[in-house]
Each structure stands twice: as C-alpha cells, then as structure tokens.
JSON list of C-alpha atoms and ligand atoms in Angstrom, two decimals:
[
{"chain": "A", "resi": 1, "resn": "UNK", "atom": "CA", "xyz": [110.88, 83.17, 87.89]},
{"chain": "A", "resi": 2, "resn": "UNK", "atom": "CA", "xyz": [106.76, 84.43, 88.61]},
{"chain": "A", "resi": 3, "resn": "UNK", "atom": "CA", "xyz": [105.51, 86.54, 91.65]},
{"chain": "A", "resi": 4, "resn": "UNK", "atom": "CA", "xyz": [104.71, 83.65, 94.02]},
{"chain": "A", "resi": 5, "resn": "UNK", "atom": "CA", "xyz": [108.23, 82.15, 93.58]},
{"chain": "A", "resi": 6, "resn": "UNK", "atom": "CA", "xyz": [109.96, 85.19, 93.96]},
{"chain": "A", "resi": 7, "resn": "UNK", "atom": "CA", "xyz": [107.91, 85.94, 97.24]},
{"chain": "A", "resi": 8, "resn": "UNK", "atom": "CA", "xyz": [108.81, 82.56, 98.80]},
{"chain": "A", "resi": 9, "resn": "UNK", "atom": "CA", "xyz": [112.44, 82.93, 97.81]},
{"chain": "A", "resi": 10, "resn": "UNK", "atom": "CA", "xyz": [112.89, 86.24, 99.37]},
{"chain": "A", "resi": 11, "resn": "UNK", "atom": "CA", "xyz": [110.93, 85.14, 102.45]},
{"chain": "A", "resi": 12, "resn": "UNK", "atom": "CA", "xyz": [113.35, 81.98, 102.78]},
{"chain": "A", "resi": 13, "resn": "UNK", "atom": "CA", "xyz": [116.45, 84.11, 102.23]},
{"chain": "A", "resi": 14, "resn": "UNK", "atom": "CA", "xyz": [115.70, 86.81, 104.71]},
{"chain": "A", "resi": 15, "resn": "UNK", "atom": "CA", "xyz": [114.67, 84.08, 107.19]},
{"chain": "A", "resi": 16, "resn": "UNK", "atom": "CA", "xyz": [117.54, 82.23, 106.89]},
{"chain": "A", "resi": 17, "resn": "UNK", "atom": "CA", "xyz": [119.85, 85.11, 106.81]},
{"chain": "A", "resi": 18, "resn": "UNK", "atom": "CA", "xyz": [118.18, 88.25, 108.17]},
{"chain": "A", "resi": 19, "resn": "UNK", "atom": "CA", "xyz": [119.95, 91.76, 107.67]},
{"chain": "A", "resi": 20, "resn": "UNK", "atom": "CA", "xyz": [120.87, 93.95, 110.27]},
{"chain": "A", "resi": 21, "resn": "UNK", "atom": "CA", "xyz": [119.89, 91.18, 112.81]},
{"chain": "A", "resi": 22, "resn": "UNK", "atom": "CA", "xyz": [121.57, 91.79, 116.61]},
{"chain": "A", "resi": 23, "resn": "UNK", "atom": "CA", "xyz": [121.61, 94.69, 118.96]},
{"chain": "A", "resi": 24, "resn": "UNK", "atom": "CA", "xyz": [123.14, 97.89, 117.75]},
{"chain": "A", "resi": 25, "resn": "UNK", "atom": "CA", "xyz": [126.26, 99.12, 119.53]},
{"chain": "A", "resi": 26, "resn": "UNK", "atom": "CA", "xyz": [125.04, 102.82, 119.76]},
{"chain": "A", "resi": 27, "resn": "UNK", "atom": "CA", "xyz": [121.36, 103.45, 119.75]},
{"chain": "A", "resi": 28, "resn": "UNK", "atom": "CA", "xyz": [119.32, 106.30, 120.61]},
{"chain": "A", "resi": 29, "resn": "UNK", "atom": "CA", "xyz": [115.64, 105.16, 120.01]},
{"chain": "A", "resi": 30, "resn": "UNK", "atom": "CA", "xyz": [114.18, 101.68, 120.97]},
{"chain": "A", "resi": 31, "resn": "UNK", "atom": "CA", "xyz": [110.80, 99.80, 120.93]},
{"chain": "A", "resi": 32, "resn": "UNK", "atom": "CA", "xyz": [109.54, 96.16, 121.61]},
{"chain": "A", "resi": 33, "resn": "UNK", "atom": "CA", "xyz": [106.64, 94.97, 119.35]},
{"chain": "A", "resi": 34, "resn": "UNK", "atom": "CA", "xyz": [104.57, 91.57, 119.98]},
{"chain": "A", "resi": 35, "resn": "UNK", "atom": "CA", "xyz": [101.89, 89.66, 117.69]},
{"chain": "A", "resi": 36, "resn": "UNK", "atom": "CA", "xyz": [99.99, 87.51, 119.96]},
{"chain": "A", "resi": 37, "resn": "UNK", "atom": "CA", "xyz": [98.08, 85.74, 117.54]},
{"chain": "A", "resi": 38, "resn": "UNK", "atom": "CA", "xyz": [101.41, 84.30, 116.24]},
{"chain": "A", "resi": 39, "resn": "UNK", "atom": "CA", "xyz": [103.78, 85.10, 119.06]},
{"chain": "A", "resi": 40, "resn": "UNK", "atom": "CA", "xyz": [106.22, 87.00, 116.97]},
{"chain": "A", "resi": 41, "resn": "UNK", "atom": "CA", "xyz": [108.21, 89.45, 118.88]},
{"chain": "A", "resi": 42, "resn": "UNK", "atom": "CA", "xyz": [110.80, 91.86, 117.93]},
{"chain": "A", "resi": 43, "resn": "UNK", "atom": "CA", "xyz": [112.63, 94.63, 119.66]},
{"chain": "A", "resi": 44, "resn": "UNK", "atom": "CA", "xyz": [114.20, 97.47, 117.41]},
{"chain": "A", "resi": 45, "resn": "UNK", "atom": "CA", "xyz": [117.09, 99.44, 118.05]},
{"chain": "A", "resi": 46, "resn": "UNK", "atom": "CA", "xyz": [117.76, 102.93, 115.93]},
{"chain": "A", "resi": 47, "resn": "UNK", "atom": "CA", "xyz": [120.38, 105.45, 115.94]},
{"chain": "A", "resi": 48, "resn": "UNK", "atom": "CA", "xyz": [118.61, 108.58, 114.78]},
{"chain": "A", "resi": 49, "resn": "UNK", "atom": "CA", "xyz": [120.29, 111.74, 113.92]},
{"chain": "A", "resi": 50, "resn": "UNK", "atom": "CA", "xyz": [118.75, 115.11, 112.50]},
{"chain": "A", "resi": 51, "resn": "UNK", "atom": "CA", "xyz": [115.73, 112.98, 111.65]},
{"chain": "A", "resi": 52, "resn": "UNK", "atom": "CA", "xyz": [117.61, 110.43, 109.48]},
{"chain": "A", "resi": 53, "resn": "UNK", "atom": "CA", "xyz": [117.81, 106.66, 110.59]},
{"chain": "A", "resi": 54, "resn": "UNK", "atom": "CA", "xyz": [121.44, 106.38, 110.51]},
{"chain": "A", "resi": 55, "resn": "UNK", "atom": "CA", "xyz": [121.39, 102.77, 111.56]},
{"chain": "A", "resi": 56, "resn": "UNK", "atom": "CA", "xyz": [118.34, 99.93, 112.92]},
{"chain": "A", "resi": 57, "resn": "UNK", "atom": "CA", "xyz": [118.92, 96.58, 113.97]},
{"chain": "A", "resi": 58, "resn": "UNK", "atom": "CA", "xyz": [116.47, 94.16, 115.17]},
{"chain": "A", "resi": 59, "resn": "UNK", "atom": "CA", "xyz": [116.28, 91.11, 117.82]},
{"chain": "A", "resi": 60, "resn": "UNK", "atom": "CA", "xyz": [113.75, 88.60, 118.47]},
{"chain": "A", "resi": 61, "resn": "UNK", "atom": "CA", "xyz": [111.81, 85.36, 116.97]},
{"chain": "A", "resi": 62, "resn": "UNK", "atom": "CA", "xyz": [108.91, 84.62, 114.94]},
{"chain": "A", "resi": 63, "resn": "UNK", "atom": "CA", "xyz": [107.35, 83.14, 112.02]},
{"chain": "A", "resi": 64, "resn": "UNK", "atom": "CA", "xyz": [109.48, 83.61, 108.58]},
{"chain": "A", "resi": 65, "resn": "UNK", "atom": "CA", "xyz": [107.15, 86.16, 107.32]},
{"chain": "A", "resi": 66, "resn": "UNK", "atom": "CA", "xyz": [107.30, 88.48, 110.37]},
{"chain": "A", "resi": 67, "resn": "UNK", "atom": "CA", "xyz": [111.39, 87.73, 110.39]},
{"chain": "A", "resi": 68, "resn": "UNK", "atom": "CA", "xyz": [111.48, 88.22, 106.57]},
{"chain": "A", "resi": 69, "resn": "UNK", "atom": "CA", "xyz": [109.52, 91.60, 106.79]},
{"chain": "A", "resi": 70, "resn": "UNK", "atom": "CA", "xyz": [111.78, 92.97, 109.82]},
{"chain": "A", "resi": 71, "resn": "UNK", "atom": "CA", "xyz": [114.76, 92.29, 107.89]},
{"chain": "A", "resi": 72, "resn": "UNK", "atom": "CA", "xyz": [113.53, 93.97, 104.90]},
{"chain": "A", "resi": 73, "resn": "UNK", "atom": "CA", "xyz": [111.87, 96.77, 106.56]},
{"chain": "A", "resi": 74, "resn": "UNK", "atom": "CA", "xyz": [115.38, 97.76, 108.18]},
{"chain": "A", "resi": 75, "resn": "UNK", "atom": "CA", "xyz": [116.85, 97.79, 104.39]},
{"chain": "A", "resi": 76, "resn": "UNK", "atom": "CA", "xyz": [114.10, 99.70, 103.45]},
{"chain": "A", "resi": 77, "resn": "UNK", "atom": "CA", "xyz": [114.60, 102.72, 106.07]},
{"chain": "A", "resi": 78, "resn": "UNK", "atom": "CA", "xyz": [118.11, 102.63, 106.54]},
{"chain": "A", "resi": 79, "resn": "UNK", "atom": "CA", "xyz": [119.73, 106.05, 105.65]},
{"chain": "A", "resi": 80, "resn": "UNK", "atom": "CA", "xyz": [115.98, 107.27, 104.97]},
{"chain": "A", "resi": 81, "resn": "UNK", "atom": "CA", "xyz": [114.21, 110.57, 106.84]},
{"chain": "A", "resi": 82, "resn": "UNK", "atom": "CA", "xyz": [111.92, 109.93, 109.08]},
{"chain": "A", "resi": 83, "resn": "UNK", "atom": "CA", "xyz": [108.79, 111.76, 106.93]},
{"chain": "A", "resi": 84, "resn": "UNK", "atom": "CA", "xyz": [109.82, 109.69, 103.85]},
{"chain": "A", "resi": 85, "resn": "UNK", "atom": "CA", "xyz": [109.39, 106.38, 106.09]},
{"chain": "A", "resi": 86, "resn": "UNK", "atom": "CA", "xyz": [105.77, 107.40, 106.79]},
{"chain": "A", "resi": 87, "resn": "UNK", "atom": "CA", "xyz": [104.97, 107.45, 102.99]},
{"chain": "A", "resi": 88, "resn": "UNK", "atom": "CA", "xyz": [106.92, 103.68, 102.55]},
{"chain": "A", "resi": 89, "resn": "UNK", "atom": "CA", "xyz": [104.97, 102.50, 105.54]},
{"chain": "A", "resi": 90, "resn": "UNK", "atom": "CA", "xyz": [101.70, 103.67, 104.39]},
{"chain": "A", "resi": 91, "resn": "UNK", "atom": "CA", "xyz": [102.46, 102.08, 100.92]},
{"chain": "A", "resi": 92, "resn": "UNK", "atom": "CA", "xyz": [103.28, 99.00, 102.59]},
{"chain": "A", "resi": 93, "resn": "UNK", "atom": "CA", "xyz": [100.20, 98.99, 104.56]},
{"chain": "A", "resi": 94, "resn": "UNK", "atom": "CA", "xyz": [97.94, 99.68, 101.48]},
{"chain": "A", "resi": 95, "resn": "UNK", "atom": "CA", "xyz": [99.64, 96.63, 99.59]},
{"chain": "A", "resi": 96, "resn": "UNK", "atom": "CA", "xyz": [99.27, 94.04, 102.45]},
{"chain": "A", "resi": 97, "resn": "UNK", "atom": "CA", "xyz": [95.58, 94.91, 102.82]},
{"chain": "A", "resi": 98, "resn": "UNK", "atom": "CA", "xyz": [95.26, 94.60, 98.94]},
{"chain": "A", "resi": 99, "resn": "UNK", "atom": "CA", "xyz": [94.67, 98.43, 98.60]},
{"chain": "A", "resi": 100, "resn": "UNK", "atom": "CA", "xyz": [97.29, 99.24, 96.07]},
{"chain": "A", "resi": 101, "resn": "UNK", "atom": "CA", "xyz": [98.36, 97.14, 93.26]},
{"chain": "A", "resi": 102, "resn": "UNK", "atom": "CA", "xyz": [102.28, 97.56, 92.73]},
{"chain": "A", "resi": 103, "resn": "UNK", "atom": "CA", "xyz": [102.12, 97.01, 89.09]},
{"chain": "A", "resi": 104, "resn": "UNK", "atom": "CA", "xyz": [99.70, 99.96, 88.22]},
{"chain": "A", "resi": 105, "resn": "UNK", "atom": "CA", "xyz": [99.85, 102.32, 91.09]},
{"chain": "A", "resi": 106, "resn": "UNK", "atom": "CA", "xyz": [102.24, 104.57, 92.20]},
{"chain": "A", "resi": 107, "resn": "UNK", "atom": "CA", "xyz": [104.40, 103.53, 95.33]},
{"chain": "A", "resi": 108, "resn": "UNK", "atom": "CA", "xyz": [107.63, 103.83, 96.76]},
{"chain": "A", "resi": 109, "resn": "UNK", "atom": "CA", "xyz": [108.09, 100.07, 97.73]},
{"chain": "A", "resi": 110, "resn": "UNK", "atom": "CA", "xyz": [111.16, 98.65, 95.72]},
{"chain": "A", "resi": 111, "resn": "UNK", "atom": "CA", "xyz": [111.62, 95.38, 96.84]},
{"chain": "A", "resi": 112, "resn": "UNK", "atom": "CA", "xyz": [109.05, 95.29, 99.24]},
{"chain": "A", "resi": 113, "resn": "UNK", "atom": "CA", "xyz": [106.29, 94.90, 96.81]},
{"chain": "A", "resi": 114, "resn": "UNK", "atom": "CA", "xyz": [106.97, 91.14, 96.62]},
{"chain": "A", "resi": 115, "resn": "UNK", "atom": "CA", "xyz": [104.78, 91.27, 99.81]},
{"chain": "A", "resi": 116, "resn": "UNK", "atom": "CA", "xyz": [101.69, 92.03, 97.64]},
{"chain": "A", "resi": 117, "resn": "UNK", "atom": "CA", "xyz": [100.57, 88.20, 98.22]},
{"chain": "A", "resi": 118, "resn": "UNK", "atom": "CA", "xyz": [100.07, 88.70, 102.00]},
{"chain": "A", "resi": 119, "resn": "UNK", "atom": "CA", "xyz": [96.84, 90.38, 101.41]},
{"chain": "A", "resi": 120, "resn": "UNK", "atom": "CA", "xyz": [95.33, 86.76, 100.31]},
{"chain": "A", "resi": 121, "resn": "UNK", "atom": "CA", "xyz": [96.35, 85.62, 103.85]},
{"chain": "A", "resi": 122, "resn": "UNK", "atom": "CA", "xyz": [94.65, 87.79, 106.45]},
{"chain": "A", "resi": 123, "resn": "UNK", "atom": "CA", "xyz": [96.26, 86.07, 109.54]},
{"chain": "A", "resi": 124, "resn": "UNK", "atom": "CA", "xyz": [99.49, 87.20, 107.85]},
{"chain": "A", "resi": 125, "resn": "UNK", "atom": "CA", "xyz": [98.91, 90.61, 107.53]},
{"chain": "A", "resi": 126, "resn": "UNK", "atom": "CA", "xyz": [99.90, 91.30, 111.37]},
{"chain": "A", "resi": 127, "resn": "UNK", "atom": "CA", "xyz": [102.97, 89.42, 110.96]},
{"chain": "A", "resi": 128, "resn": "UNK", "atom": "CA", "xyz": [103.75, 91.56, 108.14]},
{"chain": "A", "resi": 129, "resn": "UNK", "atom": "CA", "xyz": [103.08, 94.60, 109.83]},
{"chain": "A", "resi": 130, "resn": "UNK", "atom": "CA", "xyz": [104.72, 94.11, 113.14]},
{"chain": "A", "resi": 131, "resn": "UNK", "atom": "CA", "xyz": [107.93, 95.59, 112.56]},
{"chain": "A", "resi": 132, "resn": "UNK", "atom": "CA", "xyz": [106.78, 98.60, 110.76]},
{"chain": "A", "resi": 133, "resn": "UNK", "atom": "CA", "xyz": [104.62, 99.76, 113.47]},
{"chain": "A", "resi": 134, "resn": "UNK", "atom": "CA", "xyz": [107.21, 98.83, 115.83]},
{"chain": "A", "resi": 135, "resn": "UNK", "atom": "CA", "xyz": [109.66, 100.89, 113.83]},
{"chain": "A", "resi": 136, "resn": "UNK", "atom": "CA", "xyz": [106.77, 104.03, 113.91]},
{"chain": "A", "resi": 137, "resn": "UNK", "atom": "CA", "xyz": [106.70, 103.61, 117.92]},
{"chain": "A", "resi": 138, "resn": "UNK", "atom": "CA", "xyz": [110.70, 103.20, 118.10]},
{"chain": "A", "resi": 139, "resn": "UNK", "atom": "CA", "xyz": [111.19, 106.62, 116.13]},
{"chain": "A", "resi": 140, "resn": "UNK", "atom": "CA", "xyz": [108.91, 108.55, 118.89]},
{"chain": "A", "resi": 141, "resn": "UNK", "atom": "CA", "xyz": [110.57, 106.49, 121.89]},
{"chain": "A", "resi": 142, "resn": "UNK", "atom": "CA", "xyz": [113.99, 107.72, 122.93]},
{"chain": "A", "resi": 143, "resn": "UNK", "atom": "CA", "xyz": [116.18, 105.12, 125.06]},
{"chain": "A", "resi": 144, "resn": "UNK", "atom": "CA", "xyz": [115.85, 107.15, 128.43]},
{"chain": "A", "resi": 145, "resn": "UNK", "atom": "CA", "xyz": [112.20, 106.85, 127.85]},
{"chain": "A", "resi": 146, "resn": "UNK", "atom": "CA", "xyz": [111.96, 103.05, 127.09]},
{"chain": "A", "resi": 147, "resn": "UNK", "atom": "CA", "xyz": [109.56, 100.99, 129.19]},
{"chain": "A", "resi": 148, "resn": "UNK", "atom": "CA", "xyz": [109.46, 97.06, 128.42]},
{"chain": "A", "resi": 149, "resn": "UNK", "atom": "CA", "xyz": [105.89, 97.18, 129.64]},
{"chain": "A", "resi": 150, "resn": "UNK", "atom": "CA", "xyz": [104.88, 99.48, 126.77]},
{"chain": "A", "resi": 151, "resn": "UNK", "atom": "CA", "xyz": [105.05, 97.41, 123.76]},
{"chain": "A", "resi": 152, "resn": "UNK", "atom": "CA", "xyz": [103.42, 97.52, 120.39]},
{"chain": "A", "resi": 153, "resn": "UNK", "atom": "CA", "xyz": [100.74, 94.95, 119.82]},
{"chain": "A", "resi": 154, "resn": "UNK", "atom": "CA", "xyz": [99.51, 94.21, 116.37]},
{"chain": "A", "resi": 155, "resn": "UNK", "atom": "CA", "xyz": [95.65, 95.26, 116.00]},
{"chain": "A", "resi": 156, "resn": "UNK", "atom": "CA", "xyz": [95.07, 95.40, 112.30]},
{"chain": "E", "resi": 1, "resn": "LIG", "atom": "ZN1", "xyz": [103.59, 85.43, 112.44]}
]
C-alpha cells in the first residue's frame, strides 16, 4: 500500500468510526472550534489532571479530513502531558504545511504522519489543523470560564 492509499484509508475509517466521539461525562476543560471556509465545527471535552490529558472527546460535524484529524488528534494526545502535546502540535503544523518530511526529519507524529499529503492542498490545511488549535484553546479554558461566543477560528 502506498502513502496515498494509506492516507485515504485512514481518513475513511476515522470518518466512518471516529474515536473518542461524543460528550465526555466528567470534563473540566472545553473549547469550540470553527473553520468558516469549510463549515467544520467541533467541540472538545477534556479531563485534565496534574497537567495530563486523561480523557478527551469531541462532538461536531465537518468534512472527512477535519473529522478524521480530530479523531486521530484525540488518540494522539490522550494520556499525554500538556508540554509533550506542544511538541506534537508543532510537528503536525510543520508536516501539513510541507516544512517537515516524516521520512527524513525527526518527529513525534507516529500515525499522524499520514497527513503529509495535505500540504499539497492548501485549502485543506485549515480542516486538518482545526481540532489541534481547538485542543490548545481547550487546555487553557476551564469549564467555569467557557463562553460559547469565544471560539477558535482557523486562520492559518
Ligand atoms: Zn473541512
């Protein structure tokens, strides 16, 4: 199976059966994200304890890339420390903007490296990064401070 086929298969399977989909029972952090160019909109629920994302889930709708990316993002960050996530986020951003080659550059992307092809489609970069920006906002937004008017809009 080549890279393109692997990518398509991952997108299809995560889109059909997203991981960690639905509202989290006991969450303490939350954020909304919206990509106006495509209409993708998601809400993330996190249970954070001592700087570790113990549980994470998402709700919402959007295109196949945004949903598969959200699903794989939740798998990638679950159980990780917040400062580790910063590294993965940065690697992912470099990957989808074509500045990191997963075959030759060092990275912490794991399965997320299938998204390398997104850099060829600039309009899809926002779809792929939406849930990541939303997650970064969520770790700074305790439930008590959540305001529905204040959501992440993907700009780059
Ligand atoms: Zn989209």
